Tab-separated table of C-alpha atoms in Angstrom:
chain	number	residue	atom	x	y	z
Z	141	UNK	CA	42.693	-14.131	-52.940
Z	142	UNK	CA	42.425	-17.514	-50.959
Z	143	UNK	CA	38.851	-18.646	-49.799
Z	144	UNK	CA	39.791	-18.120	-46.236
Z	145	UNK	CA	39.620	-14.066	-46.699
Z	146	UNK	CA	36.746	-14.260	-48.949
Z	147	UNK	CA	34.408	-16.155	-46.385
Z	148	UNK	CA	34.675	-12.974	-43.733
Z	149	UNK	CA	33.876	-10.718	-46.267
Z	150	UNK	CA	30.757	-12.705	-48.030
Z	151	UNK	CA	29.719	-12.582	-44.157
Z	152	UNK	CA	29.923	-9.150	-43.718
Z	153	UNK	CA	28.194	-8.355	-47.006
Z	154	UNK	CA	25.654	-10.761	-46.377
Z	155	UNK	CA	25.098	-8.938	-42.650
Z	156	UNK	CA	25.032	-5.488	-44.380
Z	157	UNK	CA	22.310	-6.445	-46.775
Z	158	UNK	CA	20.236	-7.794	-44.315
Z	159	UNK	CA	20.442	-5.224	-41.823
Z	160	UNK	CA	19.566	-2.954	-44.853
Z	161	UNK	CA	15.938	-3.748	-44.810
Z	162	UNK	CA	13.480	-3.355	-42.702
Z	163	UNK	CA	11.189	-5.931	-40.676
Z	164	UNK	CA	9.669	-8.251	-43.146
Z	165	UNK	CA	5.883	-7.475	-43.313
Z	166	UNK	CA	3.271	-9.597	-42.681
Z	167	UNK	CA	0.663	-7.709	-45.052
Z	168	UNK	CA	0.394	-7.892	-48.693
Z	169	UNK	CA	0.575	-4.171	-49.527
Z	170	UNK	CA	4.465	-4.612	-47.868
Z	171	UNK	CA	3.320	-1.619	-45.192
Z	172	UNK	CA	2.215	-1.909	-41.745
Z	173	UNK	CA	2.378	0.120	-38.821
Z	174	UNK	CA	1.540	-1.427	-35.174
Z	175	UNK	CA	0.537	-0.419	-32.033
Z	176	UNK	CA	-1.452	-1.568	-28.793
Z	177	UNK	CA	-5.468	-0.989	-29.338
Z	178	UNK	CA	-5.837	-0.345	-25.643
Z	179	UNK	CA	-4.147	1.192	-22.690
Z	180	UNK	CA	-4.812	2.848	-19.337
Z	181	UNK	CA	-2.720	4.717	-17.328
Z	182	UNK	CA	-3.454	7.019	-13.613
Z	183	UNK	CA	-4.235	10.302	-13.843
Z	184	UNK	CA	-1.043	12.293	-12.807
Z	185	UNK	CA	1.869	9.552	-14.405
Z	186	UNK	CA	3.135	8.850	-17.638
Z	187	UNK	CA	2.263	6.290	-20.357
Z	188	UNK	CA	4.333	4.894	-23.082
Z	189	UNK	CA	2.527	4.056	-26.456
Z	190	UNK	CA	4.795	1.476	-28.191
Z	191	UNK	CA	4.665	1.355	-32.024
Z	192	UNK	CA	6.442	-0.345	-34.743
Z	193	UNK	CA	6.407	-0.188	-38.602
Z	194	UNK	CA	7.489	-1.949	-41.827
Z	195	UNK	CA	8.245	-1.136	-45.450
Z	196	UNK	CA	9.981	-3.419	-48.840
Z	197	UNK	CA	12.409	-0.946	-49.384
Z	198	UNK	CA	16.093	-1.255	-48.614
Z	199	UNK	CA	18.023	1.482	-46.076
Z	200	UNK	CA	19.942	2.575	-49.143
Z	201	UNK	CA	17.441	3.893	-50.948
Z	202	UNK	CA	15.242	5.394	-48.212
Z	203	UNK	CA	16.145	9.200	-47.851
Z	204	UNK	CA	14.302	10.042	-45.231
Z	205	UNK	CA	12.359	9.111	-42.389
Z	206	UNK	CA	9.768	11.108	-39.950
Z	207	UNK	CA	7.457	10.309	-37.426
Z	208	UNK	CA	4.265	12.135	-36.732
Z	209	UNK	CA	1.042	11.222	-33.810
Z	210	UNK	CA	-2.238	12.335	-34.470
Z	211	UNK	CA	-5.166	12.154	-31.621
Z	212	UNK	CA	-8.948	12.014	-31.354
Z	213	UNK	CA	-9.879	10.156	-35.088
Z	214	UNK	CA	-7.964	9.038	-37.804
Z	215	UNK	CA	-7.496	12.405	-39.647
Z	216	UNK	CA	-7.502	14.570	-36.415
Z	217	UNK	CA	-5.011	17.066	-35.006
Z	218	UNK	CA	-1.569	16.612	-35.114
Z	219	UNK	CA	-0.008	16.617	-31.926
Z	220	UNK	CA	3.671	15.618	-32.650
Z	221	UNK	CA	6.205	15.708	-35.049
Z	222	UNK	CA	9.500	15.184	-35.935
Z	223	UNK	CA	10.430	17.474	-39.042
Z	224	UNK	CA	9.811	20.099	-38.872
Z	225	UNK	CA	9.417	19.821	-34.833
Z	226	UNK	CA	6.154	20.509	-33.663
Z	227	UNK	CA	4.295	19.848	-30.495
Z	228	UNK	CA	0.591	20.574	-29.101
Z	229	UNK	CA	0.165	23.119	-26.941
Z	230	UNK	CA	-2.056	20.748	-24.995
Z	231	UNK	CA	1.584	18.692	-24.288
Z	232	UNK	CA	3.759	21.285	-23.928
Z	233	UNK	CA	6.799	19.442	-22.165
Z	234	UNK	CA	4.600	16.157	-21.485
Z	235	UNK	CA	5.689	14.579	-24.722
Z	236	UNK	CA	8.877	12.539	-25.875
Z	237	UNK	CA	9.243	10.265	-28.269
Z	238	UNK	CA	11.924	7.299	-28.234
Z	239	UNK	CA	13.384	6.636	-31.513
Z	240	UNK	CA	15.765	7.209	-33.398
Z	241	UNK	CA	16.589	7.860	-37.887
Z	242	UNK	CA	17.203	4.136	-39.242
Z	243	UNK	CA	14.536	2.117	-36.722
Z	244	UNK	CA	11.707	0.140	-37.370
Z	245	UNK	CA	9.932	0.800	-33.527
Z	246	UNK	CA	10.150	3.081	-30.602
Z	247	UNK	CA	7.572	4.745	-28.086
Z	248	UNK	CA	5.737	8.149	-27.413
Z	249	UNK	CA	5.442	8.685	-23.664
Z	250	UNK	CA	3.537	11.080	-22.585
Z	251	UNK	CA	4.100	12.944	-18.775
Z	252	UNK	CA	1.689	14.588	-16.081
Z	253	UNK	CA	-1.433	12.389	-17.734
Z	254	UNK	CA	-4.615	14.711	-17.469
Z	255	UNK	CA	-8.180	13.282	-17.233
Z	256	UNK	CA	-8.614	15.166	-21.089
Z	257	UNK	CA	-6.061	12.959	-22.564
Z	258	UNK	CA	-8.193	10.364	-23.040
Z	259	UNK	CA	-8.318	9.458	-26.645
Z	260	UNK	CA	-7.449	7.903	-29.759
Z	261	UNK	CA	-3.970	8.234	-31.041
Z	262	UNK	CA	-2.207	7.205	-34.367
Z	263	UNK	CA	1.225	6.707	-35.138
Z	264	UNK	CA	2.110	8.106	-38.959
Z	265	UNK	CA	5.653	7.334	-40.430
Z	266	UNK	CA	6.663	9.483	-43.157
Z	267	UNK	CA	9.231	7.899	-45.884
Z	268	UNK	CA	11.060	9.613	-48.796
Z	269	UNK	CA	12.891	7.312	-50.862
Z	270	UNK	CA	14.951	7.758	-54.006
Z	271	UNK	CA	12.666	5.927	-56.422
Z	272	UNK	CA	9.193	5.806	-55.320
Z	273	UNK	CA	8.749	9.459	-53.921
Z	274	UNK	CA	7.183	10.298	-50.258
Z	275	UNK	CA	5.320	7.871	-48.880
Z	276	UNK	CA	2.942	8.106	-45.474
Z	277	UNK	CA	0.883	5.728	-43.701
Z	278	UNK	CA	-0.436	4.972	-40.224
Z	279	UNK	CA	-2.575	3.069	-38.017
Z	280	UNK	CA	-5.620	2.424	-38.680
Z	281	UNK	CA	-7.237	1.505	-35.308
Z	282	UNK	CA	-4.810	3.423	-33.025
Z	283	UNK	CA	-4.389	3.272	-29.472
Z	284	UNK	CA	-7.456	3.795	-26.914
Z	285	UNK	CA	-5.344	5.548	-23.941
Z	286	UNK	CA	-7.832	5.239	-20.886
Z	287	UNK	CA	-7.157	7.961	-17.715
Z	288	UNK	CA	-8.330	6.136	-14.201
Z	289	UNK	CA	-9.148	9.008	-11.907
Z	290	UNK	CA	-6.485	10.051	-8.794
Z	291	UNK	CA	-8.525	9.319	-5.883
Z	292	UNK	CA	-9.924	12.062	-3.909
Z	293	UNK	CA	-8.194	13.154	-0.913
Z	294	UNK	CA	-10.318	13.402	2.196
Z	295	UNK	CA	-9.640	15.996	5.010
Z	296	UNK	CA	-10.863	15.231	8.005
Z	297	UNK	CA	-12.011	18.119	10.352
Z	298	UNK	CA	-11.160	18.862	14.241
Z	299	UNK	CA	-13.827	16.797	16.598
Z	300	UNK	CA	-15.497	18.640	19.638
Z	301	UNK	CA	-16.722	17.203	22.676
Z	302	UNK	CA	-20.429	17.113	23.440
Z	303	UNK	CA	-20.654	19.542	26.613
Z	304	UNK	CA	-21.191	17.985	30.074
Z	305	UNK	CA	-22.817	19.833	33.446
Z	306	UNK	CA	-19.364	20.007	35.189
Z	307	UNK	CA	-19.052	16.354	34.760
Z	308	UNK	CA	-16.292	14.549	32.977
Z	309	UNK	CA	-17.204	10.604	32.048
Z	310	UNK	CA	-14.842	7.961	31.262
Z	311	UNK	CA	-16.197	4.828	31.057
Z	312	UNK	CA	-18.823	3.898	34.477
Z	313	UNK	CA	-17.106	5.997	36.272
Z	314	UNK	CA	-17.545	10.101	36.688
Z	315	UNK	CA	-15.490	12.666	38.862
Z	316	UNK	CA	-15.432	16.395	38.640
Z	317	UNK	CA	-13.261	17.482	36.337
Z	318	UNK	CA	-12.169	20.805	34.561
Z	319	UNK	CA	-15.172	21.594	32.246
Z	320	UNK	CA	-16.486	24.873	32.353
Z	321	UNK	CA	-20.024	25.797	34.089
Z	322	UNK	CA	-22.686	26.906	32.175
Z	323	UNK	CA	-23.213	30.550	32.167
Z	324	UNK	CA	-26.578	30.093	34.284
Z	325	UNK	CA	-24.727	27.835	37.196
Z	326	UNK	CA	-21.663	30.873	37.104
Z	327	UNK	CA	-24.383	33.626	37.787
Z	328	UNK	CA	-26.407	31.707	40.098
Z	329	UNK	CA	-23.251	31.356	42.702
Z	330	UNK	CA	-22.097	34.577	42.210
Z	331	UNK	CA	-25.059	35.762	43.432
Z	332	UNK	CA	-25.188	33.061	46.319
Z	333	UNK	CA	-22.134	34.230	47.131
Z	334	UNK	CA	-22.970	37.914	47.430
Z	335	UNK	CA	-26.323	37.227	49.337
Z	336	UNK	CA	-24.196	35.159	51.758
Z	337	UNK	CA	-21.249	37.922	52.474
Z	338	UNK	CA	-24.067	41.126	52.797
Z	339	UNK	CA	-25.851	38.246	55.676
Z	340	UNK	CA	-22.559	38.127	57.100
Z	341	UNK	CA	-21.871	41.878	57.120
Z	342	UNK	CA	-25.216	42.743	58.371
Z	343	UNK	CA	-25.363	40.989	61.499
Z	344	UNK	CA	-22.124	41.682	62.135
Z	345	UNK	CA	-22.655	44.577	62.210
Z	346	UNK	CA	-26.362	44.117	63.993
Z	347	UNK	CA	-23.836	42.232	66.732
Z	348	UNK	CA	-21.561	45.544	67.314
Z	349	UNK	CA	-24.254	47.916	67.343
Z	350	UNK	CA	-26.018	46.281	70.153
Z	351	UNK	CA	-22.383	45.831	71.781
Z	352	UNK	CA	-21.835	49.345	71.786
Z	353	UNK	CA	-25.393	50.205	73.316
Z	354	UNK	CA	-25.065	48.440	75.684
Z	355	UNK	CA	-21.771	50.044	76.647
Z	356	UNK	CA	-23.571	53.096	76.452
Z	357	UNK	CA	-26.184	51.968	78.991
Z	358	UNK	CA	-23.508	51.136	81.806
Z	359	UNK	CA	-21.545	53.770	81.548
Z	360	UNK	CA	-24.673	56.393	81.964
Z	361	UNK	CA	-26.164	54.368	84.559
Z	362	UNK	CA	-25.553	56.627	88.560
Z	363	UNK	CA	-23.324	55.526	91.027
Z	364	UNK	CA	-25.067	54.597	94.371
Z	365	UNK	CA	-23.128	55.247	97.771
């Protein structure tokens, strides 16, 4: 076999066994898992919570690989998992977790934030491999998720009109316009009004009574020759 077909497939080997381990680790115990230490997000949205992790062993001879999140403090409830599936009933459909068997990183995201959220949470990865057994660790810190309050919605009530005596104001200027009359103002021409019409009547009819006396006077009075 020539060199020119061995070169591709030293390449592909060479890309195979590189892509068969996982980020190199900056600590000395070859394990890390990383997240953000802080983050806020409204009340009402979502939040992602990014995290990524690290170990020295190759793909090949890792078996397995879960994810879990805890919240509150370092050894406190579980609120997610991967295998076997679990979820909190506090996030019932509000969780979702981005990643996939075989990466390094990915992101919870969690829905429909409520002010009780607010806490600590920690990312734990899970590994089984062939010749070391189960192995677990997380973050140590975690991520502070902050909730800012939805601001309060103000309603603002109808507005009523200070009453006026039969007066309507606009600016410097005032005209009578349609307001109502006080109840006192209503009575005291309604009664104006019925003093006025019995005047009326009664000399009216003080007029024809003296009318028809007088009538009553001429036609009795004799006839002289």
């Amino acid at each position: 076999m020539g060199l020119p077909l061995l070169l591709p497939l030293l390449l592909l080997l060479l890309a195979f066994l590189q892509a068969g381990r996982s980020t190199k680790c900056s600590s000395k115990l070859g394990y890390e898992m990383n997240q953000p230490e802080q983050l806020s997000a409204p009340e009402g949205g979502s939040v992602q919570i990014p995290f990524s992790f690290c170990h020295p062993w190759d793909l090949p001879s890792v078996l397995s690989v879960s994810i879990s999140w805890i919240w509150k403090k370092f050894h406190g409830e579980f609120i997610y998992n991967t295998t076997p599936p679990f979820i909190h009933k506090d996030f019932e459909n509000r969780l979702s977790l981005n990643w996939k068997n075989g990466w390094s990183n990915g992101s919870l995201q969690i829905s429909n934030l409520r002010r009780e959220d607010k806490s600590l949470y920690f990312c734990r990865v899970h590994v089984t491999t062939r010749n070391h057994g189960r192995q677990e660790w997380q973050s140590i810190p975690g991520t502070d998720l902050t909730i800012i309050p939805a601001p309060k919605k103000t309603t603002q009530g109808p507005t009523t009109a200070a009453p006026t005596d039969g007066l309507r104001v606009s600016g410097d200027k005032r005209s009578s316009g349609s307001w109502p009359l006080r109840t006192e103002a209503v009575v005291a021409v309604a009664l104006f009004s019925a003093v006025l019409k019995i005047a009326i009547l009664g000399v009216t009819a003080y007029l024809l009574l003296k009318r028809s006396k007088g009538l009553q006077t001429n036609a009795r009075a004799p006839v002289r020759k």
